[in-house]
Amino acid sequence: MFKNCIKCFLILLAISVISCAKRGTITGGSKDTLAPILRSSVPKNSTVNFKGNQIKLYFNEYVKLKNVAKQLIVSPPMKNQPEILPYNASKFITIKWRDTLLPNTTYSFNFGESIEDNNEGNALPQFKYVFSTGSFIDSLALKATFKDALEKKSPNFVSIMLYEVNDKFNDSTIYKEAPRYLTNSLDSLKILQLENLKQGKYQLIALKDENKNNKFDPKKDKIGFIQNHITLPNDTLYQLELFKEVLPFKVFKPTQASVNRAIVGYEGAIKDVRYDVKKGGETLPFMVTKLPKKDSLQIWFPPIKNDSIAITVSQYKTNTNFVLKLKDQKKDTLNLSAERAGNIPFREKFTLNATTPLVIIDDSKMRLINKDSLAITFKTSYDEWKQQLVFDFEKQPLEKYSLTILPGALKDYYDQTNDTLKFNFTTLNTTDFGNLRVILENVKRFPVLVELTDDAGKVLANYYSEKETTIDFNLVEPKRFTMRLIYDDDKNGVWTPGNYMQKQLSEEVIYFPKEIDVRANWDVEQPFDVGKN
């Protein structure tokens, strides 16, 4: 009896313990949201008369490095990227370098957001370590902001650089040497501060440094600059506008594309360019057109078998000569295709692309009719450079059109003529489009170019004004537009970027601060005060 009581008691006690154990769960406590703390460094931060080649940073917890190659900014920059150790989680970080340090110079290592605790990834924001190889730490600072000179969206990872203007500095220095001081916007900063600077005269530039070599490469990099040298100290907030320079015109070795056509690649702007094609000493007839969607020229010449031709491309006083050996190739044939098929917007003209240059266009052998088979009056124009045949006529809403081009209406450079061609296209209703009237206010000067773009910056509509302040964009596709005004100071009808060597800034661009919503069958009137920017 007594033994049975003991058994019952033990069973009840076990059940009670298990029940109590289920009432709660063990947790790891509150989540760590604190950034790592620097406990010490060897040598100490802000050390002077520094002579070593490494520093060590000790933290209160295990830390790891994230994107340190992108985030770490060393100013003045070193020729070789410092080595950061260890690669795994640790309570200390070692920075080593092989460069010889400059005398009497303050160095700063800004780690950006690259130092994180190992468990939760809490970043130590904008941690900076500073030392001087001289007897004091330079303490001057400079603030700068930047934007793209043309696009509304500014780029990220932009470097702000200071070059010391001394007896060794000239305008070509930024192409060959790293700056004296450097900082970077990383992926989010818009206002940057260069710190630990010394008094003096400087060239201030901004660089979207695609090569990440701290030097200006005009083929790849965007640059912004202050036209005049600046002096420190000062408290000015400098604004720099980044642009991609137009490269000097340069042509590359031609290739044979067909029995009668050579392709010549180029870079830069094609302006005042002359051409010459010869066989032996005899000048050949030829034509030059643009290869669609590529920076290349097409040089058309008479078919020549198993021989070579000399091609000369000249601009101003510079001649570039090539010899092109010819091989048996296929012959180019005349074909035409519609630039845009289906529905044709009211703001566009019906356009045909020709595969070979046209030399004769006979409108009398073409017929344009509507859905009721009524003839529509039209005019044609030919863009020789683009090899495009354009049809201009008054389009009607909800109409169907049929264009017939009879044999022999077109003849190309090689006396080839067309067969019968037929193209069908339509228009939508005017109520499917919207109208936008822009009222320009406080325009400083003319001419101006007003452009409507999409989110990616593609120009969807534009208007060139030499004096008008009321601009009508009629029958535009319904969507949200970005609007900008360009002061076309060189009067060439397009935005012109700057040039560093010429100390020429880009043409000024003013953006309307908000998107403009144009809806179908709506009339929108929008004042645009360009004086507020």
Short mmCIF file of C-alpha atoms in Angstrom, two decimals:
data_model
loop_
_atom_site.label_atom_id
_atom_site.label_comp_id
_atom_site.label_asym_id
_atom_site.label_seq_id
_atom_site.Cartn_x
_atom_site.Cartn_y
_atom_site.Cartn_z
CA MET A 1 0.00 0.00 0.00
CA PHE A 2 2.77 2.38 0.98
CA LYS A 3 4.76 1.47 -2.16
CA ASN A 4 1.73 2.19 -4.36
CA CYS A 5 1.33 5.61 -2.79
CA ILE A 6 4.97 6.44 -3.50
CA LYS A 7 4.56 5.40 -7.16
CA CYS A 8 1.47 7.60 -7.53
CA PHE A 9 3.28 10.52 -5.95
CA LEU A 10 6.25 10.20 -8.32
CA ILE A 11 3.95 9.98 -11.36
CA LEU A 12 2.05 13.12 -10.32
CA LEU A 13 5.34 14.95 -9.66
CA ALA A 14 6.67 14.06 -13.15
CA ILE A 15 3.45 15.24 -14.79
CA SER A 16 3.66 18.53 -12.86
CA VAL A 17 7.27 19.13 -13.92
CA ILE A 18 6.51 18.43 -17.58
CA SER A 19 3.47 20.72 -17.46
CA CYS A 20 5.51 23.53 -15.95
CA ALA A 21 8.21 23.07 -18.59
CA LYS A 22 5.68 23.60 -21.39
CA ARG A 23 4.46 26.93 -20.06
CA GLY A 24 7.35 28.98 -21.53
CA THR A 25 10.12 28.80 -24.15
CA ILE A 26 13.72 29.91 -23.87
CA THR A 27 14.54 32.87 -26.18
CA GLY A 28 17.79 34.44 -27.28
CA GLY A 29 16.86 37.85 -25.92
CA SER A 30 16.26 41.06 -27.92
CA LYS A 31 17.75 41.41 -31.39
CA ASP A 32 21.16 43.14 -31.61
CA THR A 33 20.73 46.45 -33.44
CA LEU A 34 23.96 48.13 -32.34
CA ALA A 35 26.88 48.79 -34.65
CA PRO A 36 30.36 47.52 -33.70
CA ILE A 37 32.46 49.79 -31.50
CA LEU A 38 36.14 50.51 -32.11
CA ARG A 39 37.94 49.60 -28.88
CA SER A 40 41.44 50.65 -29.91
CA SER A 41 43.80 51.00 -32.84
CA VAL A 42 47.53 50.64 -33.41
CA PRO A 43 48.67 53.30 -33.90
CA LYS A 44 45.96 55.51 -32.41
CA ASN A 45 43.53 57.33 -34.69
CA SER A 46 44.85 60.80 -35.62
CA THR A 47 48.48 59.78 -35.09
CA VAL A 48 51.10 62.23 -36.41
CA ASN A 49 54.63 61.56 -37.69
CA PHE A 50 53.42 58.16 -38.93
CA LYS A 51 56.14 56.00 -40.50
CA GLY A 52 54.70 52.49 -40.75
CA ASN A 53 53.00 50.48 -43.48
CA GLN A 54 50.02 49.06 -41.63
CA ILE A 55 47.34 49.86 -39.06
CA LYS A 56 45.25 47.58 -36.83
CA LEU A 57 41.70 48.22 -35.65
CA TYR A 58 40.26 46.34 -32.64
CA PHE A 59 36.49 46.04 -32.08
CA ASN A 60 34.21 45.01 -29.22
CA GLU A 61 32.74 42.09 -31.21
CA TYR A 62 33.36 39.96 -34.25
CA VAL A 63 33.13 42.00 -37.43
CA LYS A 64 33.16 41.23 -41.15
CA LEU A 65 33.86 43.29 -44.25
CA LYS A 66 31.22 43.79 -46.95
CA ASN A 67 32.00 45.30 -50.37
CA VAL A 68 35.15 46.84 -48.95
CA ALA A 69 36.69 47.17 -52.43
CA LYS A 70 33.84 49.51 -53.41
CA GLN A 71 33.30 51.18 -50.06
CA LEU A 72 36.83 51.96 -48.86
CA ILE A 73 38.05 55.41 -49.89
CA VAL A 74 41.71 56.22 -49.30
CA SER A 75 42.67 59.88 -49.63
CA PRO A 76 45.15 60.70 -51.05
CA PRO A 77 44.66 57.57 -53.16
CA MET A 78 47.41 54.96 -53.22
CA LYS A 79 48.75 53.46 -56.44
CA ASN A 80 48.04 49.96 -55.13
CA GLN A 81 44.86 49.02 -53.30
CA PRO A 82 45.65 48.34 -49.62
CA GLU A 83 45.24 44.77 -48.40
CA ILE A 84 42.52 44.36 -45.77
CA LEU A 85 42.79 41.32 -43.47
CA PRO A 86 41.42 38.94 -42.36
CA TYR A 87 38.89 37.75 -44.94
CA ASN A 88 36.73 36.01 -42.32
CA ALA A 89 35.01 37.28 -39.18
CA SER A 90 37.39 38.65 -36.56
CA LYS A 91 37.60 41.11 -33.69
CA PHE A 92 40.36 43.04 -35.45
CA ILE A 93 41.09 44.37 -38.95
CA THR A 94 44.57 44.90 -40.40
CA ILE A 95 45.23 47.33 -43.26
CA LYS A 96 48.55 46.88 -45.08
CA TRP A 97 50.03 48.72 -48.07
CA ARG A 98 53.16 48.67 -50.21
CA ASP A 99 53.11 52.31 -51.35
CA THR A 100 55.63 54.85 -50.09
CA LEU A 101 53.70 57.49 -48.18
CA LEU A 102 53.98 61.14 -49.15
CA PRO A 103 55.80 63.38 -46.66
CA ASN A 104 53.88 65.88 -44.51
CA THR A 105 50.55 64.49 -45.73
CA THR A 106 47.34 63.66 -43.91
CA TYR A 107 45.84 60.29 -44.98
CA SER A 108 42.29 59.21 -44.34
CA PHE A 109 40.72 55.74 -44.69
CA ASN A 110 36.94 56.02 -44.94
CA PHE A 111 35.34 52.59 -44.75
CA GLY A 112 31.85 53.75 -45.74
CA GLU A 113 29.36 51.05 -44.73
CA SER A 114 31.78 48.13 -45.17
CA ILE A 115 32.38 47.20 -41.49
CA GLU A 116 29.49 45.12 -40.05
CA ASP A 117 29.00 42.97 -36.98
CA ASN A 118 29.16 39.29 -37.81
CA ASN A 119 25.77 38.21 -36.43
CA GLU A 120 23.19 40.81 -37.47
CA GLY A 121 25.03 42.80 -40.15
CA ASN A 122 24.78 46.13 -38.31
CA ALA A 123 27.08 48.55 -40.14
CA LEU A 124 29.50 51.00 -38.56
CA PRO A 125 28.57 54.02 -40.71
CA GLN A 126 31.26 56.15 -42.37
CA PHE A 127 34.01 55.00 -40.05
CA LYS A 128 37.20 56.95 -40.76
CA TYR A 129 40.78 56.43 -39.63
CA VAL A 130 43.22 59.33 -40.05
CA PHE A 131 46.96 59.73 -39.65
CA SER A 132 49.63 62.19 -40.80
CA THR A 133 53.19 61.67 -41.97
CA GLY A 134 53.87 65.21 -40.77
CA SER A 135 53.66 66.91 -37.41
CA PHE A 136 49.94 67.81 -37.55
CA ILE A 137 46.62 66.68 -39.02
CA ASP A 138 45.29 68.87 -41.84
CA SER A 139 41.84 70.11 -40.86
CA LEU A 140 40.29 72.02 -43.79
CA ALA A 141 37.19 70.72 -45.55
CA LEU A 142 35.29 71.25 -48.79
CA LYS A 143 31.66 70.44 -49.65
CA ALA A 144 30.41 69.52 -53.12
CA THR A 145 27.32 68.11 -54.74
CA PHE A 146 26.79 66.75 -58.22
CA LYS A 147 24.21 65.83 -60.81
CA ASP A 148 24.07 64.63 -64.39
CA ALA A 149 24.27 67.53 -66.84
CA LEU A 150 21.51 66.09 -69.06
CA GLU A 151 19.66 63.27 -67.33
CA LYS A 152 17.32 63.88 -64.43
CA LYS A 153 18.64 60.92 -62.43
CA SER A 154 22.11 61.39 -61.00
CA PRO A 155 24.60 58.50 -61.15
CA ASN A 156 25.99 56.79 -58.05
CA PHE A 157 29.59 55.99 -57.11
CA VAL A 158 30.81 59.38 -58.29
CA SER A 159 34.28 60.51 -57.19
CA ILE A 160 34.92 64.09 -56.09
CA MET A 161 38.60 64.90 -56.65
CA LEU A 162 40.99 67.70 -55.81
CA TYR A 163 44.21 68.16 -57.79
CA GLU A 164 46.81 70.40 -56.20
CA VAL A 165 47.67 73.25 -58.56
CA ASN A 166 51.44 73.54 -58.34
CA ASP A 167 54.33 73.90 -60.78
CA LYS A 168 53.79 70.30 -61.98
CA PHE A 169 50.06 70.63 -62.65
CA ASN A 170 48.58 71.25 -66.09
CA ASP A 171 45.26 70.46 -67.74
CA SER A 172 46.44 67.02 -68.87
CA THR A 173 47.36 65.93 -65.33
CA ILE A 174 43.92 64.45 -64.64
CA TYR A 175 44.38 62.00 -67.57
CA LYS A 176 47.66 60.65 -66.20
CA GLU A 177 47.77 60.99 -62.41
CA ALA A 178 45.59 60.34 -59.39
CA PRO A 179 44.27 63.36 -57.42
CA ARG A 180 45.72 64.66 -54.18
CA TYR A 181 42.39 64.24 -52.36
CA LEU A 182 39.45 61.99 -53.09
CA THR A 183 36.03 61.01 -51.80
CA ASN A 184 33.13 59.08 -53.33
CA SER A 185 29.37 59.26 -53.20
CA LEU A 186 29.12 55.46 -52.95
CA ASP A 187 25.56 54.36 -53.70
CA SER A 188 23.57 57.06 -51.93
CA LEU A 189 25.40 60.23 -50.88
CA LYS A 190 24.38 63.44 -52.68
CA ILE A 191 26.38 66.04 -50.73
CA LEU A 192 29.99 65.05 -50.18
CA GLN A 193 32.63 66.47 -47.90
CA LEU A 194 36.35 66.24 -48.51
CA GLU A 195 38.11 66.49 -45.16
CA ASN A 196 41.62 66.74 -43.76
CA LEU A 197 42.71 69.08 -46.54
CA LYS A 198 45.56 71.52 -46.47
CA GLN A 199 45.47 75.16 -47.55
CA GLY A 200 46.19 75.81 -51.22
CA LYS A 201 44.95 76.11 -54.79
CA TYR A 202 43.16 73.20 -56.45
CA GLN A 203 41.37 71.93 -59.53
CA LEU A 204 38.02 70.44 -58.49
CA ILE A 205 36.45 67.73 -60.64
CA ALA A 206 33.77 65.04 -60.38
CA LEU A 207 34.27 61.72 -62.14
CA LYS A 208 32.12 58.71 -62.86
CA ASP A 209 35.24 56.58 -62.90
CA GLU A 210 34.32 53.46 -64.87
CA ASN A 211 37.90 52.08 -64.78
CA LYS A 212 38.24 52.82 -61.06
CA ASN A 213 41.79 54.04 -61.60
CA ASN A 214 41.28 57.64 -60.36
CA LYS A 215 42.16 59.05 -63.81
CA PHE A 216 39.98 60.59 -66.51
CA ASP A 217 39.34 58.34 -69.51
CA PRO A 218 37.16 60.34 -71.97
CA LYS A 219 36.15 57.15 -73.82
CA LYS A 220 34.38 55.76 -70.76
CA ASP A 221 34.08 58.33 -67.99
CA LYS A 222 31.70 61.18 -67.34
CA ILE A 223 33.34 64.30 -65.94
CA GLY A 224 32.26 67.50 -64.24
CA PHE A 225 34.53 70.40 -63.28
CA ILE A 226 34.72 73.91 -61.90
CA GLN A 227 36.06 76.19 -64.61
CA ASN A 228 38.34 78.22 -62.36
CA HIS A 229 40.79 76.94 -59.79
CA ILE A 230 39.55 77.10 -56.22
CA THR A 231 41.44 78.05 -53.08
CA LEU A 232 41.12 76.65 -49.56
CA PRO A 233 39.91 77.54 -47.04
CA ASN A 234 36.44 78.58 -48.21
CA ASP A 235 32.86 77.67 -47.27
CA THR A 236 31.37 77.39 -50.80
CA LEU A 237 29.11 74.44 -51.65
CA TYR A 238 30.27 73.54 -55.17
CA GLN A 239 27.92 71.92 -57.68
CA LEU A 240 29.39 69.85 -60.48
CA GLU A 241 27.52 68.59 -63.54
CA LEU A 242 28.69 65.34 -65.11
CA PHE A 243 28.73 64.79 -68.86
CA LYS A 244 30.28 62.44 -71.42
CA GLU A 245 32.56 64.35 -73.76
CA VAL A 246 32.21 64.10 -77.53
CA LEU A 247 35.39 62.38 -78.58
CA PRO A 248 37.61 63.72 -81.36
CA PHE A 249 36.67 62.20 -84.70
CA LYS A 250 38.58 59.02 -85.44
CA VAL A 251 38.06 56.30 -88.05
CA PHE A 252 39.09 52.66 -87.89
CA LYS A 253 40.28 50.17 -90.46
CA PRO A 254 37.53 49.42 -93.00
CA THR A 255 36.09 45.98 -93.68
CA GLN A 256 34.41 44.71 -96.81
CA ALA A 257 30.69 44.06 -96.28
CA SER A 258 29.74 43.14 -99.85
CA VAL A 259 31.17 43.26 -103.34
CA ASN A 260 30.32 46.97 -103.50
CA ARG A 261 30.35 48.20 -99.91
CA ALA A 262 32.88 48.90 -97.16
CA ILE A 263 32.12 49.49 -93.49
CA VAL A 264 34.26 52.07 -91.67
CA GLY A 265 33.83 52.33 -87.91
CA TYR A 266 34.34 55.67 -86.22
CA GLU A 267 34.09 57.48 -82.90
CA GLY A 268 33.34 61.10 -82.15
CA ALA A 269 31.25 63.63 -84.06
CA ILE A 270 31.03 63.52 -87.85
CA LYS A 271 31.43 67.15 -88.86
CA ASP A 272 33.17 68.60 -91.93
CA VAL A 273 34.36 65.12 -92.94
CA ARG A 274 35.55 64.46 -96.50
CA TYR A 275 36.04 61.17 -98.29
CA ASP A 276 37.95 59.86 -101.31
CA VAL A 277 37.98 56.42 -102.94
CA LYS A 278 40.60 55.43 -105.54
CA LYS A 279 41.70 52.40 -107.51
CA GLY A 280 45.32 52.86 -108.45
CA GLY A 281 45.49 56.59 -109.07
CA GLU A 282 41.97 56.77 -110.49
CA THR A 283 39.22 58.32 -108.43
CA LEU A 284 36.12 56.12 -108.23
CA PRO A 285 32.51 57.26 -107.90
CA PHE A 286 31.13 56.52 -104.43
CA MET A 287 28.45 57.37 -101.87
CA VAL A 288 28.65 57.54 -98.08
CA THR A 289 25.75 56.70 -95.76
CA LYS A 290 25.28 55.85 -92.09
CA LEU A 291 25.03 52.24 -90.94
CA PRO A 292 21.80 52.10 -88.89
CA LYS A 293 22.17 51.91 -85.10
CA LYS A 294 25.98 51.76 -85.22
CA ASP A 295 28.85 54.25 -85.21
CA SER A 296 29.91 53.17 -88.68
CA LEU A 297 29.95 54.57 -92.19
CA GLN A 298 28.95 52.70 -95.34
CA ILE A 299 31.04 53.53 -98.39
CA TRP A 300 29.39 52.41 -101.62
CA PHE A 301 31.53 51.99 -104.73
CA PRO A 302 31.32 50.15 -108.09
CA PRO A 303 31.74 46.36 -107.84
CA ILE A 304 35.44 45.50 -108.30
CA LYS A 305 36.75 41.93 -108.27
CA ASN A 306 40.05 40.70 -106.87
CA ASP A 307 41.63 44.09 -106.45
CA SER A 308 42.13 46.74 -103.80
CA ILE A 309 40.95 50.27 -103.27
CA ALA A 310 42.38 53.20 -101.32
CA ILE A 311 39.99 54.98 -98.93
CA THR A 312 40.85 58.37 -97.46
CA VAL A 313 38.83 59.98 -94.68
CA SER A 314 39.71 63.60 -93.87
CA GLN A 315 38.63 66.12 -91.27
CA TYR A 316 40.08 69.61 -91.28
CA LYS A 317 43.84 69.07 -91.85
CA THR A 318 43.95 65.41 -90.79
CA ASN A 319 43.93 62.63 -93.41
CA THR A 320 43.55 58.94 -92.58
CA ASN A 321 44.44 56.55 -95.40
CA PHE A 322 43.47 52.89 -95.75
CA VAL A 323 43.99 50.18 -98.35
CA LEU A 324 41.16 47.67 -98.54
CA LYS A 325 41.83 44.37 -100.28
CA LEU A 326 38.68 43.15 -101.96
CA LYS A 327 37.40 39.59 -102.05
CA ASP A 328 34.53 37.91 -103.83
CA GLN A 329 31.42 38.84 -101.90
CA LYS A 330 27.68 38.83 -102.39
CA LYS A 331 26.03 41.77 -104.07
CA ASP A 332 23.73 44.14 -102.18
CA THR A 333 20.15 44.13 -103.45
CA LEU A 334 17.47 46.79 -103.24
CA ASN A 335 14.83 46.12 -100.59
CA LEU A 336 12.54 48.44 -98.63
CA SER A 337 10.91 47.96 -95.24
CA ALA A 338 8.63 50.11 -93.11
CA GLU A 339 10.26 51.93 -90.21
CA ARG A 340 7.05 51.40 -88.28
CA ALA A 341 4.25 49.05 -89.33
CA GLY A 342 0.68 48.78 -88.07
CA ASN A 343 -0.62 51.92 -86.35
CA ILE A 344 1.18 55.12 -87.32
CA PRO A 345 1.07 57.91 -84.69
CA PHE A 346 -0.21 61.26 -85.92
CA ARG A 347 3.08 62.92 -84.94
CA GLU A 348 5.12 60.57 -87.15
CA LYS A 349 5.50 60.26 -90.90
CA PHE A 350 5.36 56.98 -92.75
CA THR A 351 8.96 56.03 -93.52
CA LEU A 352 10.64 53.33 -95.60
CA ASN A 353 14.20 52.15 -95.05
CA ALA A 354 16.19 51.24 -98.16
CA THR A 355 18.98 48.66 -98.08
CA THR A 356 20.90 50.50 -100.82
CA PRO A 357 21.16 54.25 -101.58
CA LEU A 358 18.35 55.58 -103.78
CA VAL A 359 19.18 57.96 -106.63
CA ILE A 360 15.84 58.22 -108.50
CA ILE A 361 12.41 58.53 -106.85
CA ASP A 362 9.38 58.80 -109.14
CA ASP A 363 6.25 59.78 -107.18
CA SER A 364 4.10 59.31 -110.27
CA LYS A 365 4.62 55.55 -109.97
CA MET A 366 3.35 55.47 -106.40
CA ARG A 367 -0.24 55.48 -105.17
CA LEU A 368 -1.56 56.11 -101.68
CA ILE A 369 -5.26 55.34 -101.06
CA ASN A 370 -7.55 55.20 -98.03
CA LYS A 371 -10.06 52.51 -97.07
CA ASP A 372 -12.55 53.97 -99.54
CA SER A 373 -9.96 53.65 -102.34
CA LEU A 374 -9.71 57.43 -102.64
CA ALA A 375 -6.32 58.76 -103.69
CA ILE A 376 -4.41 60.70 -101.02
CA THR A 377 -2.09 63.52 -101.99
CA PHE A 378 1.42 63.05 -100.61
CA LYS A 379 4.96 64.32 -100.95
CA THR A 380 8.17 62.35 -100.60
CA SER A 381 11.56 63.35 -99.30
CA TYR A 382 14.72 61.29 -99.17
CA ASP A 383 17.32 61.32 -96.38
CA GLU A 384 20.47 60.14 -98.16
CA TRP A 385 22.50 59.83 -94.95
CA LYS A 386 19.95 57.50 -93.33
CA GLN A 387 18.70 55.92 -96.59
CA GLN A 388 15.13 56.73 -95.61
CA LEU A 389 12.22 57.58 -97.92
CA VAL A 390 9.63 59.70 -96.06
CA PHE A 391 5.97 60.17 -97.04
CA ASP A 392 4.27 63.33 -95.86
CA PHE A 393 0.48 63.62 -96.05
CA GLU A 394 -2.46 64.70 -93.91
CA LYS A 395 -3.53 61.74 -91.81
CA GLN A 396 -7.14 61.23 -90.80
CA PRO A 397 -8.36 59.44 -87.65
CA LEU A 398 -9.50 55.80 -87.78
CA GLU A 399 -8.29 55.46 -91.34
CA LYS A 400 -6.72 52.60 -93.25
CA TYR A 401 -4.07 53.39 -95.85
CA SER A 402 -2.51 51.37 -98.62
CA LEU A 403 0.68 52.47 -100.38
CA THR A 404 1.55 50.83 -103.69
CA ILE A 405 4.94 51.42 -105.30
CA LEU A 406 4.97 50.27 -108.92
CA PRO A 407 7.98 48.72 -110.66
CA GLY A 408 10.64 51.25 -111.61
CA ALA A 409 9.47 53.92 -109.16
CA LEU A 410 12.79 53.65 -107.35
CA LYS A 411 16.30 53.21 -108.70
CA ASP A 412 19.33 52.72 -106.50
CA TYR A 413 23.01 53.59 -106.87
CA TYR A 414 23.62 50.38 -108.84
CA ASP A 415 20.73 50.89 -111.28
CA GLN A 416 18.60 48.30 -109.52
CA THR A 417 14.87 49.02 -109.57
CA ASN A 418 12.06 47.84 -107.36
CA ASP A 419 9.38 45.26 -108.04
CA THR A 420 5.80 46.01 -107.02
CA LEU A 421 5.71 46.91 -103.32
CA LYS A 422 2.69 47.30 -101.09
CA PHE A 423 2.46 48.61 -97.53
CA ASN A 424 -0.66 48.82 -95.34
CA PHE A 425 -0.97 50.88 -92.19
CA THR A 426 -3.65 52.54 -90.07
CA THR A 427 -4.29 55.45 -87.73
CA LEU A 428 -6.08 55.50 -84.39
CA ASN A 429 -8.73 57.98 -83.31
CA THR A 430 -7.62 61.43 -82.20
CA THR A 431 -9.44 60.72 -78.92
CA ASP A 432 -6.84 58.02 -78.22
CA PHE A 433 -4.23 60.77 -77.82
CA GLY A 434 -3.79 63.83 -75.63
CA ASN A 435 -2.74 67.45 -76.19
CA LEU A 436 -0.19 69.30 -74.08
CA ARG A 437 0.33 73.05 -74.20
CA VAL A 438 3.42 74.31 -72.42
CA ILE A 439 3.66 77.97 -71.37
CA LEU A 440 7.30 78.94 -70.86
CA GLU A 441 7.97 81.59 -68.23
CA ASN A 442 11.14 83.58 -67.46
CA VAL A 443 13.18 82.21 -70.37
CA LYS A 444 16.65 83.77 -70.13
CA ARG A 445 17.57 83.52 -73.81
CA PHE A 446 16.73 81.83 -77.10
CA PRO A 447 16.83 79.46 -78.90
CA VAL A 448 15.59 76.71 -76.60
CA LEU A 449 14.76 73.06 -77.10
CA VAL A 450 11.80 71.66 -75.14
CA GLU A 451 11.74 67.87 -74.86
CA LEU A 452 9.34 65.27 -73.48
CA THR A 453 11.05 62.07 -72.34
CA ASP A 454 10.12 58.77 -70.74
CA ASP A 455 11.53 57.41 -67.48
CA ALA A 456 14.65 56.14 -69.25
CA GLY A 457 15.40 59.55 -70.79
CA LYS A 458 14.36 58.61 -74.34
CA VAL A 459 13.06 61.67 -76.20
CA LEU A 460 9.48 61.09 -77.32
CA ALA A 461 8.66 64.59 -78.59
CA ASN A 462 10.57 67.86 -78.97
CA TYR A 463 10.04 71.43 -80.07
CA TYR A 464 12.68 73.95 -81.14
CA SER A 465 11.78 77.55 -80.34
CA GLU A 466 13.61 80.68 -81.45
CA LYS A 467 11.14 83.02 -79.77
CA GLU A 468 7.84 81.25 -79.00
CA THR A 469 6.92 80.76 -75.36
CA THR A 470 3.73 78.82 -76.07
CA ILE A 471 4.62 75.30 -77.18
CA ASP A 472 1.98 72.82 -78.39
CA PHE A 473 2.56 69.06 -78.29
CA ASN A 474 -0.59 67.84 -80.00
CA LEU A 475 -1.72 64.24 -80.36
CA VAL A 476 0.88 62.72 -78.09
CA GLU A 477 0.65 59.20 -76.76
CA PRO A 478 -1.06 59.13 -73.35
CA LYS A 479 1.51 58.62 -70.60
CA ARG A 480 3.46 60.36 -67.87
CA PHE A 481 6.20 62.53 -69.34
CA THR A 482 9.33 64.13 -67.96
CA MET A 483 9.85 67.61 -69.45
CA ARG A 484 13.07 69.57 -69.82
CA LEU A 485 14.26 72.76 -71.46
CA ILE A 486 17.71 73.04 -73.07
CA TYR A 487 19.34 76.40 -73.76
CA ASP A 488 20.73 75.70 -77.24
CA ASP A 489 23.55 78.23 -77.09
CA ASP A 490 25.41 76.87 -80.13
CA LYS A 491 22.13 76.76 -82.14
CA ASN A 492 22.67 73.25 -83.50
CA GLY A 493 19.29 71.85 -82.45
CA VAL A 494 20.65 69.31 -79.94
CA TRP A 495 22.09 69.33 -76.43
CA THR A 496 25.87 69.88 -76.52
CA PRO A 497 28.03 68.47 -73.71
CA GLY A 498 31.04 70.27 -72.30
CA ASN A 499 34.76 69.78 -72.87
CA TYR A 500 37.34 69.71 -70.11
CA MET A 501 40.40 70.81 -72.11
CA GLN A 502 38.47 73.73 -73.62
CA LYS A 503 37.01 74.56 -70.16
CA GLN A 504 33.59 74.54 -71.80
CA LEU A 505 30.57 73.57 -69.69
CA SER A 506 27.58 71.68 -71.04
CA GLU A 507 24.54 73.53 -72.32
CA GLU A 508 22.17 74.31 -69.46
CA VAL A 509 19.26 71.93 -68.88
CA ILE A 510 16.21 72.82 -66.75
CA TYR A 511 13.78 70.09 -65.65
CA PHE A 512 10.14 70.57 -64.82
CA PRO A 513 9.98 69.40 -61.19
CA LYS A 514 7.14 66.88 -61.59
CA GLU A 515 5.98 64.35 -64.15
CA ILE A 516 3.26 65.55 -66.52
CA ASP A 517 0.29 63.21 -66.89
CA VAL A 518 -1.20 63.40 -70.39
CA ARG A 519 -4.32 61.26 -70.78
CA ALA A 520 -6.32 60.18 -73.80
CA ASN A 521 -8.76 62.84 -75.06
CA TRP A 522 -7.43 65.39 -72.56
CA ASP A 523 -6.09 68.89 -73.11
CA VAL A 524 -3.41 69.83 -70.59
CA GLU A 525 -2.00 73.34 -70.17
CA GLN A 526 1.17 73.46 -68.11
CA PRO A 527 3.12 76.59 -67.11
CA PHE A 528 6.88 75.96 -66.95
CA ASP A 529 8.77 78.59 -64.97
CA VAL A 530 12.37 77.93 -65.96
CA GLY A 531 13.55 80.82 -63.79
CA LYS A 532 12.88 78.89 -60.57
CA ASN A 533 15.72 76.45 -61.18
#
